[in-house]
Amino acid sequence: MKTTLLYVDDDDLKIDDFLSFLSNDFDITTQTNPLEALALINQGNVYDAIILDIMMPEMTGLELAKKIEENIHYNSCPIIFRSGYNDPDIAKEALTSSSREFLSSGIPLHEYSLRIKNKIEDNLKLIPLIEKGDLLLNQNQQRLRIKGDDVSISQTEFKILRFLIEKSGEIIPRDDVIKQVWGDDFYVTSNNFNTHVSNLRKKLDPSTYTILTYKGKGICFCKKGMER
């Protein structure tokens, strides 16, 4: 599975150059409009890193980064600024957290690949992995591995599974799971909730763990064969 990038730049020529050098190393989504890029985050799209130009119309890269970091769907991946402006004040403003990086557009593009990969690796070390038996949850990338194989999982399914693993062996009331995953102000129907749990249970089929439903009580993440 390729590393995924979101690259936002209002200059089509810069985007074309970026793609020509780096598309073999990364799965790259490009966007020329900062508002459209923010919409991709709002839709729950998850990336391994986000590359932002600084000087853009409607919204600067610095403003966009702040909105992304405040978004509930942001997965704490690195945000890397790519700019031809070598102003120290701009660089200082860009580097306000350990997950950020500032790279001059004067850096050769073949070097960008190494720098991006190194930043992603460094960022992963800051966010612990969750291991449970043959399951591995990567919290930064919001990915699931079962017995070493990647398993496709939605953002909502990831949140449900992470919460259930934290409460492993306990029967958790449905309302408690909904509150943890969706929040207090979000209404979730029983059918919607049950669909997510059913899909997740199917994806866990290769694992030695499963999700059990106890009518009138809730759901429980436990090892197969440990049914009560």
PDB file of C-alpha atoms in Angstrom:
ATOM      1  CA  MET A   1       0.000   0.000   0.000  1.00  0.00           C
ATOM      2  CA  LYS A   2       1.468   3.364  -1.064  1.00  0.00           C
ATOM      3  CA  THR A   3       1.862   6.234   1.340  1.00  0.00           C
ATOM      4  CA  THR A   4      -0.944   8.745   0.730  1.00  0.00           C
ATOM      5  CA  LEU A   5      -0.419  12.490   0.368  1.00  0.00           C
ATOM      6  CA  LEU A   6      -2.729  15.462  -0.022  1.00  0.00           C
ATOM      7  CA  TYR A   7      -0.961  18.271  -1.919  1.00  0.00           C
ATOM      8  CA  VAL A   8      -2.633  21.693  -2.005  1.00  0.00           C
ATOM      9  CA  ASP A   9      -1.211  24.378  -4.308  1.00  0.00           C
ATOM     10  CA  ASP A  10      -2.909  26.950  -6.554  1.00  0.00           C
ATOM     11  CA  ASP A  11      -0.114  26.642  -9.136  1.00  0.00           C
ATOM     12  CA  ASP A  12      -0.886  23.887 -11.661  1.00  0.00           C
ATOM     13  CA  LEU A  13       2.708  23.840 -12.944  1.00  0.00           C
ATOM     14  CA  LYS A  14       4.077  23.179  -9.448  1.00  0.00           C
ATOM     15  CA  ILE A  15       1.541  20.407  -9.014  1.00  0.00           C
ATOM     16  CA  ASP A  16       2.564  18.838 -12.346  1.00  0.00           C
ATOM     17  CA  ASP A  17       6.254  18.936 -11.338  1.00  0.00           C
ATOM     18  CA  PHE A  18       5.437  17.420  -7.959  1.00  0.00           C
ATOM     19  CA  LEU A  19       3.461  14.585  -9.532  1.00  0.00           C
ATOM     20  CA  SER A  20       6.084  13.857 -12.180  1.00  0.00           C
ATOM     21  CA  PHE A  21       8.790  13.346  -9.559  1.00  0.00           C
ATOM     22  CA  LEU A  22       6.866  11.787  -6.677  1.00  0.00           C
ATOM     23  CA  SER A  23       3.866   9.855  -8.040  1.00  0.00           C
ATOM     24  CA  ASN A  24       5.940   6.649  -8.142  1.00  0.00           C
ATOM     25  CA  ASP A  25       6.631   6.933  -4.408  1.00  0.00           C
ATOM     26  CA  PHE A  26       3.263   8.170  -3.179  1.00  0.00           C
ATOM     27  CA  ASP A  27      -0.459   7.990  -3.870  1.00  0.00           C
ATOM     28  CA  ILE A  28      -1.078  11.739  -4.283  1.00  0.00           C
ATOM     29  CA  THR A  29      -4.373  13.619  -4.168  1.00  0.00           C
ATOM     30  CA  THR A  30      -4.030  17.197  -5.445  1.00  0.00           C
ATOM     31  CA  GLN A  31      -6.211  20.237  -4.893  1.00  0.00           C
ATOM     32  CA  THR A  32      -5.815  23.833  -6.077  1.00  0.00           C
ATOM     33  CA  ASN A  33      -8.510  25.305  -3.841  1.00  0.00           C
ATOM     34  CA  PRO A  34      -7.895  25.417  -0.068  1.00  0.00           C
ATOM     35  CA  LEU A  35     -11.631  25.258   0.664  1.00  0.00           C
ATOM     36  CA  GLU A  36     -12.006  22.124  -1.459  1.00  0.00           C
ATOM     37  CA  ALA A  37      -9.020  20.622   0.322  1.00  0.00           C
ATOM     38  CA  LEU A  38     -10.665  21.291   3.670  1.00  0.00           C
ATOM     39  CA  ALA A  39     -13.813  19.619   2.347  1.00  0.00           C
ATOM     40  CA  LEU A  40     -11.796  16.450   1.688  1.00  0.00           C
ATOM     41  CA  ILE A  41     -10.789  16.398   5.367  1.00  0.00           C
ATOM     42  CA  ASN A  42     -14.395  17.052   6.425  1.00  0.00           C
ATOM     43  CA  GLN A  43     -15.448  14.027   4.383  1.00  0.00           C
ATOM     44  CA  GLY A  44     -13.204  11.827   6.522  1.00  0.00           C
ATOM     45  CA  ASN A  45     -10.400  11.264   4.019  1.00  0.00           C
ATOM     46  CA  VAL A  46      -7.213  10.194   5.789  1.00  0.00           C
ATOM     47  CA  TYR A  47      -3.685  10.920   4.554  1.00  0.00           C
ATOM     48  CA  ASP A  48      -0.191  10.007   5.730  1.00  0.00           C
ATOM     49  CA  ALA A  49       0.976  13.594   5.166  1.00  0.00           C
ATOM     50  CA  ILE A  50      -0.447  16.883   3.913  1.00  0.00           C
ATOM     51  CA  ILE A  51       1.663  19.209   1.744  1.00  0.00           C
ATOM     52  CA  LEU A  52       0.572  22.865   1.629  1.00  0.00           C
ATOM     53  CA  ASP A  53       1.713  25.852  -0.385  1.00  0.00           C
ATOM     54  CA  ILE A  54       1.742  28.957   1.801  1.00  0.00           C
ATOM     55  CA  MET A  55       0.637  31.774  -0.520  1.00  0.00           C
ATOM     56  CA  MET A  56      -2.783  30.842  -1.949  1.00  0.00           C
ATOM     57  CA  PRO A  57      -5.963  32.802  -2.700  1.00  0.00           C
ATOM     58  CA  GLU A  58      -8.966  32.655  -0.350  1.00  0.00           C
ATOM     59  CA  MET A  59      -6.857  31.105   2.409  1.00  0.00           C
ATOM     60  CA  THR A  60      -3.120  30.864   3.075  1.00  0.00           C
ATOM     61  CA  GLY A  61      -1.483  27.529   3.784  1.00  0.00           C
ATOM     62  CA  LEU A  62      -0.941  28.623   7.385  1.00  0.00           C
ATOM     63  CA  GLU A  63      -4.650  29.373   7.817  1.00  0.00           C
ATOM     64  CA  LEU A  64      -5.601  26.105   6.139  1.00  0.00           C
ATOM     65  CA  ALA A  65      -3.244  24.131   8.402  1.00  0.00           C
ATOM     66  CA  LYS A  66      -4.887  25.611  11.489  1.00  0.00           C
ATOM     67  CA  LYS A  67      -8.363  24.686  10.251  1.00  0.00           C
ATOM     68  CA  ILE A  68      -7.199  21.151   9.422  1.00  0.00           C
ATOM     69  CA  GLU A  69      -5.641  20.694  12.865  1.00  0.00           C
ATOM     70  CA  GLU A  70      -8.891  21.828  14.492  1.00  0.00           C
ATOM     71  CA  ASN A  71     -10.964  19.426  12.394  1.00  0.00           C
ATOM     72  CA  ILE A  72     -12.400  16.388  14.176  1.00  0.00           C
ATOM     73  CA  HIS A  73     -11.323  14.171  11.242  1.00  0.00           C
ATOM     74  CA  TYR A  74      -7.657  15.211  11.310  1.00  0.00           C
ATOM     75  CA  ASN A  75      -5.473  12.193  12.133  1.00  0.00           C
ATOM     76  CA  SER A  76      -2.405  14.110  13.403  1.00  0.00           C
ATOM     77  CA  CYS A  77      -0.405  13.329  10.261  1.00  0.00           C
ATOM     78  CA  PRO A  78       2.509  15.646   9.362  1.00  0.00           C
ATOM     79  CA  ILE A  79       1.674  18.958   7.691  1.00  0.00           C
ATOM     80  CA  ILE A  80       4.536  20.024   5.441  1.00  0.00           C
ATOM     81  CA  PHE A  81       4.697  23.529   4.008  1.00  0.00           C
ATOM     82  CA  ARG A  82       6.248  23.935   0.553  1.00  0.00           C
ATOM     83  CA  SER A  83       7.032  27.519  -0.314  1.00  0.00           C
ATOM     84  CA  GLY A  84       9.391  29.627  -2.361  1.00  0.00           C
ATOM     85  CA  TYR A  85       9.301  32.265   0.355  1.00  0.00           C
ATOM     86  CA  ASN A  86      12.389  31.847   2.554  1.00  0.00           C
ATOM     87  CA  ASP A  87      11.228  34.440   5.073  1.00  0.00           C
ATOM     88  CA  PRO A  88      12.383  33.327   8.569  1.00  0.00           C
ATOM     89  CA  ASP A  89       9.217  34.788  10.100  1.00  0.00           C
ATOM     90  CA  ILE A  90       7.016  32.666   7.828  1.00  0.00           C
ATOM     91  CA  ALA A  91       9.033  29.549   8.638  1.00  0.00           C
ATOM     92  CA  LYS A  92       8.768  30.309  12.361  1.00  0.00           C
ATOM     93  CA  GLU A  93       5.000  30.725  12.116  1.00  0.00           C
ATOM     94  CA  ALA A  94       4.736  27.475  10.145  1.00  0.00           C
ATOM     95  CA  LEU A  95       6.670  25.406  12.684  1.00  0.00           C
ATOM     96  CA  THR A  96       4.315  25.666  15.655  1.00  0.00           C
ATOM     97  CA  SER A  97       4.133  21.935  16.414  1.00  0.00           C
ATOM     98  CA  SER A  98       6.300  18.827  16.139  1.00  0.00           C
ATOM     99  CA  SER A  99       4.050  17.396  13.405  1.00  0.00           C
ATOM    100  CA  ARG A 100       4.846  20.325  11.077  1.00  0.00           C
ATOM    101  CA  GLU A 101       7.711  20.845   8.651  1.00  0.00           C
ATOM    102  CA  PHE A 102       8.785  23.705   6.378  1.00  0.00           C
ATOM    103  CA  LEU A 103      10.585  22.896   3.126  1.00  0.00           C
ATOM    104  CA  SER A 104      11.725  25.461   0.589  1.00  0.00           C
ATOM    105  CA  SER A 105      10.544  24.839  -2.967  1.00  0.00           C
ATOM    106  CA  GLY A 106      14.213  25.229  -3.925  1.00  0.00           C
ATOM    107  CA  ILE A 107      14.937  21.766  -2.516  1.00  0.00           C
ATOM    108  CA  PRO A 108      15.320  19.217  -5.361  1.00  0.00           C
ATOM    109  CA  LEU A 109      12.114  17.227  -5.734  1.00  0.00           C
ATOM    110  CA  HIS A 110      13.917  13.880  -5.480  1.00  0.00           C
ATOM    111  CA  GLU A 111      15.021  15.003  -2.015  1.00  0.00           C
ATOM    112  CA  TYR A 112      11.423  15.824  -1.096  1.00  0.00           C
ATOM    113  CA  SER A 113      10.559  12.146  -1.197  1.00  0.00           C
ATOM    114  CA  LEU A 114      13.153  11.291   1.454  1.00  0.00           C
ATOM    115  CA  ARG A 115      12.223  14.244   3.637  1.00  0.00           C
ATOM    116  CA  ILE A 116       8.520  13.452   3.496  1.00  0.00           C
ATOM    117  CA  LYS A 117       9.114   9.782   4.330  1.00  0.00           C
ATOM    118  CA  ASN A 118      11.422  10.716   7.218  1.00  0.00           C
ATOM    119  CA  LYS A 119       8.853  13.158   8.623  1.00  0.00           C
ATOM    120  CA  ILE A 120       6.125  10.536   8.452  1.00  0.00           C
ATOM    121  CA  GLU A 121       8.344   7.985  10.211  1.00  0.00           C
ATOM    122  CA  ASP A 122       9.326  10.479  12.915  1.00  0.00           C
ATOM    123  CA  ASN A 123       5.684  11.394  13.481  1.00  0.00           C
ATOM    124  CA  LEU A 124       4.655   7.754  13.800  1.00  0.00           C
ATOM    125  CA  LYS A 125       7.073   7.342  16.695  1.00  0.00           C
ATOM    126  CA  LEU A 126       5.167  10.004  18.627  1.00  0.00           C
ATOM    127  CA  ILE A 127       1.839   8.175  18.400  1.00  0.00           C
ATOM    128  CA  PRO A 128       1.737   4.695  19.930  1.00  0.00           C
ATOM    129  CA  LEU A 129       0.406   1.692  18.092  1.00  0.00           C
ATOM    130  CA  ILE A 130      -2.315  -0.367  19.741  1.00  0.00           C
ATOM    131  CA  GLU A 131      -1.672  -4.108  19.746  1.00  0.00           C
ATOM    132  CA  LYS A 132      -4.163  -6.743  20.823  1.00  0.00           C
ATOM    133  CA  GLY A 133      -3.238 -10.309  19.990  1.00  0.00           C
ATOM    134  CA  ASP A 134      -3.073 -10.551  16.205  1.00  0.00           C
ATOM    135  CA  LEU A 135      -4.529  -7.047  15.758  1.00  0.00           C
ATOM    136  CA  LEU A 136      -2.485  -3.894  15.200  1.00  0.00           C
ATOM    137  CA  LEU A 137      -4.103  -0.448  15.103  1.00  0.00           C
ATOM    138  CA  ASN A 138      -2.071   2.420  13.666  1.00  0.00           C
ATOM    139  CA  GLN A 139      -3.641   5.484  15.288  1.00  0.00           C
ATOM    140  CA  ASN A 140      -1.923   8.009  13.058  1.00  0.00           C
ATOM    141  CA  GLN A 141      -2.926   6.391   9.772  1.00  0.00           C
ATOM    142  CA  GLN A 142      -6.165   4.951  11.187  1.00  0.00           C
ATOM    143  CA  ARG A 143      -5.373   1.558   9.713  1.00  0.00           C
ATOM    144  CA  LEU A 144      -5.936  -1.984  10.882  1.00  0.00           C
ATOM    145  CA  ARG A 145      -3.700  -4.999  10.400  1.00  0.00           C
ATOM    146  CA  ILE A 146      -4.745  -8.545  11.190  1.00  0.00           C
ATOM    147  CA  LYS A 147      -1.981 -11.151  11.283  1.00  0.00           C
ATOM    148  CA  GLY A 148       0.229  -8.760   9.303  1.00  0.00           C
ATOM    149  CA  ASP A 149      -2.291  -8.085   6.529  1.00  0.00           C
ATOM    150  CA  ASP A 150      -3.876  -4.660   5.946  1.00  0.00           C
ATOM    151  CA  VAL A 151      -7.646  -4.633   6.346  1.00  0.00           C
ATOM    152  CA  SER A 152      -9.782  -1.847   4.848  1.00  0.00           C
ATOM    153  CA  ILE A 153     -11.614  -0.032   7.608  1.00  0.00           C
ATOM    154  CA  SER A 154     -13.675   3.159   7.747  1.00  0.00           C
ATOM    155  CA  GLN A 155     -12.911   5.974  10.165  1.00  0.00           C
ATOM    156  CA  THR A 156     -16.048   5.210  12.196  1.00  0.00           C
ATOM    157  CA  GLU A 157     -15.221   1.497  12.359  1.00  0.00           C
ATOM    158  CA  PHE A 158     -11.705   2.384  13.493  1.00  0.00           C
ATOM    159  CA  LYS A 159     -13.050   4.535  16.343  1.00  0.00           C
ATOM    160  CA  ILE A 160     -15.471   1.815  17.445  1.00  0.00           C
ATOM    161  CA  LEU A 161     -12.771  -0.855  17.415  1.00  0.00           C
ATOM    162  CA  ARG A 162     -10.260   1.306  19.272  1.00  0.00           C
ATOM    163  CA  PHE A 163     -12.795   2.032  22.019  1.00  0.00           C
ATOM    164  CA  LEU A 164     -13.837  -1.615  22.324  1.00  0.00           C
ATOM    165  CA  ILE A 165     -10.213  -2.778  22.524  1.00  0.00           C
ATOM    166  CA  GLU A 166      -9.627  -0.301  25.352  1.00  0.00           C
ATOM    167  CA  LYS A 167     -12.621  -1.907  27.131  1.00  0.00           C
ATOM    168  CA  SER A 168     -11.698  -5.448  26.104  1.00  0.00           C
ATOM    169  CA  GLY A 169     -13.790  -8.101  27.869  1.00  0.00           C
ATOM    170  CA  GLU A 170     -16.387  -5.613  29.114  1.00  0.00           C
ATOM    171  CA  ILE A 171     -19.981  -5.431  27.887  1.00  0.00           C
ATOM    172  CA  ILE A 172     -20.368  -1.811  26.796  1.00  0.00           C
ATOM    173  CA  PRO A 173     -23.872  -0.302  26.448  1.00  0.00           C
ATOM    174  CA  ARG A 174     -24.651   0.861  22.924  1.00  0.00           C
ATOM    175  CA  ASP A 175     -25.236   4.446  24.096  1.00  0.00           C
ATOM    176  CA  ASP A 176     -21.771   4.563  25.671  1.00  0.00           C
ATOM    177  CA  VAL A 177     -20.164   3.509  22.382  1.00  0.00           C
ATOM    178  CA  ILE A 178     -22.188   6.085  20.436  1.00  0.00           C
ATOM    179  CA  LYS A 179     -21.247   8.850  22.861  1.00  0.00           C
ATOM    180  CA  GLN A 180     -17.559   7.960  22.605  1.00  0.00           C
ATOM    181  CA  VAL A 181     -17.476   7.629  18.809  1.00  0.00           C
ATOM    182  CA  TRP A 182     -20.009  10.191  17.579  1.00  0.00           C
ATOM    183  CA  GLY A 183     -20.288  12.594  20.538  1.00  0.00           C
ATOM    184  CA  ASP A 184     -23.260  13.817  22.573  1.00  0.00           C
ATOM    185  CA  ASP A 185     -24.893  15.918  19.872  1.00  0.00           C
ATOM    186  CA  PHE A 186     -25.036  13.339  17.090  1.00  0.00           C
ATOM    187  CA  TYR A 187     -28.112  11.132  16.633  1.00  0.00           C
ATOM    188  CA  VAL A 188     -27.367   7.592  15.499  1.00  0.00           C
ATOM    189  CA  THR A 189     -30.160   5.148  14.664  1.00  0.00           C
ATOM    190  CA  SER A 190     -30.061   1.546  15.868  1.00  0.00           C
ATOM    191  CA  ASN A 191     -29.853   0.317  12.257  1.00  0.00           C
ATOM    192  CA  ASN A 192     -26.904   2.600  11.521  1.00  0.00           C
ATOM    193  CA  PHE A 193     -25.060   1.479  14.634  1.00  0.00           C
ATOM    194  CA  ASN A 194     -25.787  -2.202  14.025  1.00  0.00           C
ATOM    195  CA  THR A 195     -24.564  -1.915  10.414  1.00  0.00           C
ATOM    196  CA  HIS A 196     -21.207  -0.526  11.553  1.00  0.00           C
ATOM    197  CA  VAL A 197     -20.797  -3.274  14.151  1.00  0.00           C
ATOM    198  CA  SER A 198     -21.826  -5.998  11.690  1.00  0.00           C
ATOM    199  CA  ASN A 199     -19.355  -4.767   9.056  1.00  0.00           C
ATOM    200  CA  LEU A 200     -16.595  -4.573  11.635  1.00  0.00           C
ATOM    201  CA  ARG A 201     -17.346  -8.082  12.905  1.00  0.00           C
ATOM    202  CA  LYS A 202     -16.990  -9.453   9.350  1.00  0.00           C
ATOM    203  CA  LYS A 203     -13.639  -7.694   8.912  1.00  0.00           C
ATOM    204  CA  LEU A 204     -12.430  -9.242  12.170  1.00  0.00           C
ATOM    205  CA  ASP A 205     -13.229 -12.730  10.897  1.00  0.00           C
ATOM    206  CA  PRO A 206      -9.551 -13.703  10.280  1.00  0.00           C
ATOM    207  CA  SER A 207      -8.644 -12.626  13.820  1.00  0.00           C
ATOM    208  CA  THR A 208      -8.821 -14.615  17.028  1.00  0.00           C
ATOM    209  CA  TYR A 209     -10.970 -11.768  18.380  1.00  0.00           C
ATOM    210  CA  THR A 210     -14.562 -10.827  17.622  1.00  0.00           C
ATOM    211  CA  ILE A 211     -17.398  -8.531  18.719  1.00  0.00           C
ATOM    212  CA  LEU A 212     -20.329 -10.106  20.511  1.00  0.00           C
ATOM    213  CA  THR A 213     -23.780  -8.566  20.938  1.00  0.00           C
ATOM    214  CA  TYR A 214     -25.703  -9.060  24.175  1.00  0.00           C
ATOM    215  CA  LYS A 215     -29.353  -8.178  23.694  1.00  0.00           C
ATOM    216  CA  GLY A 216     -30.444  -5.413  26.001  1.00  0.00           C
ATOM    217  CA  LYS A 217     -26.941  -5.022  27.436  1.00  0.00           C
ATOM    218  CA  GLY A 218     -24.504  -3.928  24.727  1.00  0.00           C
ATOM    219  CA  ILE A 219     -21.497  -5.233  22.812  1.00  0.00           C
ATOM    220  CA  CYS A 220     -18.219  -6.795  23.864  1.00  0.00           C
ATOM    221  CA  PHE A 221     -14.811  -7.198  22.229  1.00  0.00           C
ATOM    222  CA  CYS A 222     -13.353 -10.527  23.304  1.00  0.00           C
ATOM    223  CA  LYS A 223     -11.401 -13.552  22.201  1.00  0.00           C
ATOM    224  CA  LYS A 224     -13.257 -16.167  20.206  1.00  0.00           C
ATOM    225  CA  GLY A 225     -14.322 -19.061  22.404  1.00  0.00           C
ATOM    226  CA  MET A 226     -14.666 -16.805  25.426  1.00  0.00           C
ATOM    227  CA  GLU A 227     -18.400 -16.174  24.914  1.00  0.00           C
ATOM    228  CA  ARG A 228     -20.324 -15.816  28.139  1.00  0.00           C
TER     229      ARG A 228
END
